[in-house]
Every structure is written in structure tokens, then in C-alpha cells.
Amino acid sequence: AQTVTQSQPEMSVQEAETVTLSCTYDTSENNYYLFWYKQPPSRQMILVIRQEAYKQQNATENRFSVNFQKAAKSFSLKISDSQLGDTAMYFCAFMSGTYKYIFGTGTRLKVLA
Amino acid sequence: NAGVTQTPKFRVLKTGQSMTLLCAQDMNHEYMYWYRQDPGMGLRLIHYSVGEGTTAKGEVPDGYNVSRLKKQNFLLGLESAAPSQTSVYFCASRTGGPGELFFGEGSRLTVL
């Protein structure tokens, strides 16, 4: 069974600084997809970024980028130039051909002014 | 532009009571999911559906039942609520490809 582990329950970062959130996963499959979702205090889940396992190039979306290490089964999220609006819970997620969409336990990020 | 709508948003139940959470999506998505979110445990998959008339168990299915009689609706039922089912429940849907999940706003359920 696939598992997703986020080992940092809480993190904080100063506004305008860079922060990296960690995620590791376990799977025996070769084709799968990884995601980072953001849940602000409003509770609405929002997709931040997506990575296909067959792509070697790391995904990037504006200030958000990932470091995907397939052999190490690691998928970290880097947020550059952190903004107060980035304060949220961040979830790492895994999806494969089994249709299941599995989430980690989340990292609560607080951006400090 | 409704997206994924969950009803009700809040509900308080007594132990042993039953209730149904309704999820409706207007995006013609094939796949639908029910998750529960608890502090320190993230989002755990309860049940999911890969199409109309189909359902499958997720990680924590015990105590819940689901039905997908219509493509746009995915119902989550609690036949005999227990305090351990106090949680925030999220419905989500997606297309058939490896796409993002679209979430509802969540339903907070308290079982006394």
C-alpha cells in the first residue's frame, strides 16, 4: 500500500524568505503523480503544484517549485519570497493507477511579518 | 459556477443517530471521493467511486456507507453515529486523467 509521510507538523518563515516543506512516499509503482495542496484557514483545498513521476524536470509554478527525487521517493516543496497569504496547511498527495488519492498528515506553515 | 457542493455544512448528532452527507458536482467528473480530516492525521480516504453505480473502500471505511446512483452525486451515510466519527468531512471529484482534485468546502460533524 502506498503511504505519504510529512515529517514536519509545523514550520514558520519570515516574509520574503524561502522555506522548504518535506514529503516522502512509499510505492512499488513506477508511474504515478505527486501533488501539493494548500488549505488556508478558509478550509478550501487548492492545488499548488503537480509532478508526473515520468518527468525528470522539476515542476515550477511561479514562487512554488518542487525537488522531485524519484530514487529517494522524496518530493519537497519550495516556496520562494514567502507572503502572508501563504500561511496555510500544506498537504502532499500521491495518486496512481489504483485511483486512490492518498494524502500526508500535513505541514502547518506560518509566514511571519 | 458551483463546482463541488456539500450539504449540510454543519451537523450535530447524538450517538446512535443516522445521517447522510450529500456531495454534488457539476463538472461531469467520473471520480468522486470522501475524506475525513482530523488534527494530526491529515486527510484519510473513506470511500471513493470511479463512476456511476460503483463504489470502493478507502483507508477508513468502517462505520460508513456510500452510494453513487447518479454521476453527479456521491452520498456518505452514517448508520449509527459514534463520537469517533466527529470530524470534518470533505468530498472531492476529478476527471478520468491524473488531474487535480476539486474539493467541497467541508462538512463539520460533531457526534455527542
mmCIF file of C-alpha atoms in Angstrom, chain B:
data_model
loop_
_atom_site.group_PDB
_atom_site.id
_atom_site.type_symbol
_atom_site.label_atom_id
_atom_site.label_comp_id
_atom_site.label_asym_id
_atom_site.label_seq_id
_atom_site.Cartn_x
_atom_site.Cartn_y
_atom_site.Cartn_z
ATOM 1 C CA ASN B 1 -20.015 28.083 -11.132
ATOM 2 C CA ALA B 2 -20.806 25.773 -8.208
ATOM 3 C CA GLY B 3 -18.066 23.099 -8.564
ATOM 4 C CA VAL B 4 -18.381 20.682 -5.642
ATOM 5 C CA THR B 5 -21.126 21.364 -3.129
ATOM 6 C CA GLN B 6 -21.537 19.609 0.206
ATOM 7 C CA THR B 7 -24.616 19.643 2.384
ATOM 8 C CA PRO B 8 -25.008 20.161 5.234
ATOM 9 C CA LYS B 9 -22.043 22.333 6.254
ATOM 10 C CA PHE B 10 -22.514 21.645 9.969
ATOM 11 C CA ARG B 11 -24.352 18.979 11.892
ATOM 12 C CA VAL B 12 -24.536 17.818 15.495
ATOM 13 C CA LEU B 13 -25.675 14.264 16.145
ATOM 14 C CA LYS B 14 -26.253 12.152 19.183
ATOM 15 C CA THR B 15 -24.569 8.762 19.443
ATOM 16 C CA GLY B 16 -26.565 6.181 17.525
ATOM 17 C CA GLN B 17 -28.320 8.599 15.210
ATOM 18 C CA SER B 18 -28.010 8.301 11.454
ATOM 19 C CA MET B 19 -27.403 10.899 8.800
ATOM 20 C CA THR B 20 -26.387 11.357 5.193
ATOM 21 C CA LEU B 21 -23.921 13.827 3.743
ATOM 22 C CA LEU B 22 -24.596 14.837 0.161
ATOM 23 C CA CYS B 23 -21.926 15.760 -2.343
ATOM 24 C CA ALA B 24 -22.906 17.188 -5.704
ATOM 25 C CA GLN B 25 -20.579 18.156 -8.557
ATOM 26 C CA ASP B 26 -21.498 19.897 -11.788
ATOM 27 C CA MET B 27 -18.249 19.249 -13.685
ATOM 28 C CA ASN B 28 -19.212 15.857 -15.140
ATOM 29 C CA HIS B 29 -16.343 14.230 -13.232
ATOM 30 C CA GLU B 30 -16.010 10.458 -13.199
ATOM 31 C CA TYR B 31 -14.225 10.058 -9.901
ATOM 32 C CA MET B 32 -15.542 11.127 -6.528
ATOM 33 C CA TYR B 33 -14.066 10.761 -3.061
ATOM 34 C CA TRP B 34 -14.989 11.153 0.583
ATOM 35 C CA TYR B 35 -12.256 12.063 3.088
ATOM 36 C CA ARG B 36 -12.245 12.849 6.743
ATOM 37 C CA GLN B 37 -9.821 15.350 8.236
ATOM 38 C CA ASP B 38 -8.687 15.048 11.840
ATOM 39 C CA PRO B 39 -5.957 17.007 13.644
ATOM 40 C CA GLY B 40 -2.554 15.411 13.185
ATOM 41 C CA MET B 41 -3.911 12.764 10.828
ATOM 42 C CA GLY B 42 -4.334 14.669 7.617
ATOM 43 C CA LEU B 43 -6.903 13.594 5.080
ATOM 44 C CA ARG B 44 -7.910 9.942 5.202
ATOM 45 C CA LEU B 45 -9.832 8.325 2.397
ATOM 46 C CA ILE B 46 -13.141 6.788 3.469
ATOM 47 C CA HIS B 47 -14.693 5.617 0.195
ATOM 48 C CA TYR B 48 -14.385 6.521 -3.432
ATOM 49 C CA SER B 49 -16.172 5.962 -6.720
ATOM 50 C CA VAL B 50 -14.783 5.583 -10.224
ATOM 51 C CA GLY B 51 -18.120 6.054 -11.937
ATOM 52 C CA GLU B 52 -21.869 5.981 -11.617
ATOM 53 C CA GLY B 53 -23.062 2.880 -9.810
ATOM 54 C CA THR B 54 -19.601 1.955 -8.463
ATOM 55 C CA THR B 55 -18.029 2.413 -5.033
ATOM 56 C CA ALA B 56 -14.881 1.172 -3.331
ATOM 57 C CA LYS B 57 -13.400 1.235 0.150
ATOM 58 C CA GLY B 58 -10.601 3.554 1.121
ATOM 59 C CA GLU B 59 -8.363 3.567 4.196
ATOM 60 C CA VAL B 60 -11.015 4.040 6.888
ATOM 61 C CA PRO B 61 -14.370 2.710 5.587
ATOM 62 C CA ASP B 62 -15.756 1.162 8.775
ATOM 63 C CA GLY B 63 -18.956 2.779 10.034
ATOM 64 C CA TYR B 64 -19.696 4.471 6.711
ATOM 65 C CA ASN B 65 -21.642 3.567 3.611
ATOM 66 C CA VAL B 66 -21.776 5.326 0.263
ATOM 67 C CA SER B 67 -23.849 5.356 -2.881
ATOM 68 C CA ARG B 68 -23.356 6.803 -6.376
ATOM 69 C CA LEU B 69 -26.732 6.376 -8.051
ATOM 70 C CA LYS B 70 -26.218 9.432 -10.217
ATOM 71 C CA LYS B 71 -22.931 10.546 -11.721
ATOM 72 C CA GLN B 72 -23.128 13.973 -10.171
ATOM 73 C CA ASN B 73 -23.943 12.836 -6.623
ATOM 74 C CA PHE B 74 -21.964 10.893 -4.037
ATOM 75 C CA LEU B 75 -23.673 10.223 -0.712
ATOM 76 C CA LEU B 76 -21.919 9.351 2.543
ATOM 77 C CA GLY B 77 -24.046 7.696 5.200
ATOM 78 C CA LEU B 78 -23.532 7.065 8.879
ATOM 79 C CA GLU B 79 -25.994 4.436 10.070
ATOM 80 C CA SER B 80 -25.197 4.652 13.788
ATOM 81 C CA ALA B 81 -23.001 7.628 14.588
ATOM 82 C CA ALA B 82 -20.199 7.300 17.152
ATOM 83 C CA PRO B 83 -18.127 10.033 18.855
ATOM 84 C CA SER B 84 -15.085 8.737 16.931
ATOM 85 C CA GLN B 85 -16.796 9.969 13.768
ATOM 86 C CA THR B 86 -16.585 13.565 14.905
ATOM 87 C CA SER B 87 -14.578 15.136 12.126
ATOM 88 C CA VAL B 88 -14.561 17.432 9.137
ATOM 89 C CA TYR B 89 -15.635 15.602 6.004
ATOM 90 C CA PHE B 90 -14.513 16.587 2.540
ATOM 91 C CA CYS B 91 -15.885 15.495 -0.774
ATOM 92 C CA ALA B 92 -13.748 15.776 -3.885
ATOM 93 C CA SER B 93 -14.029 14.952 -7.559
ATOM 94 C CA ARG B 94 -11.791 14.777 -10.605
ATOM 95 C CA THR B 95 -11.765 13.848 -14.244
ATOM 96 C CA GLY B 96 -10.564 10.496 -15.540
ATOM 97 C CA GLY B 97 -6.993 11.617 -16.080
ATOM 98 C CA PRO B 98 -4.284 12.226 -13.474
ATOM 99 C CA GLY B 99 -5.700 15.590 -12.653
ATOM 100 C CA GLU B 100 -6.252 17.653 -9.601
ATOM 101 C CA LEU B 101 -8.945 17.032 -7.084
ATOM 102 C CA PHE B 102 -11.660 19.617 -6.739
ATOM 103 C CA PHE B 103 -12.852 19.862 -3.180
ATOM 104 C CA GLY B 104 -16.017 20.921 -1.495
ATOM 105 C CA GLU B 105 -15.899 23.325 1.445
ATOM 106 C CA GLY B 106 -16.164 20.569 4.015
ATOM 107 C CA SER B 107 -18.840 19.462 6.463
ATOM 108 C CA ARG B 108 -18.182 19.627 10.179
ATOM 109 C CA LEU B 109 -19.875 16.776 12.023
ATOM 110 C CA THR B 110 -19.987 16.508 15.797
ATOM 111 C CA VAL B 111 -21.238 13.363 17.480
ATOM 112 C CA LEU B 112 -22.088 13.747 21.144
#
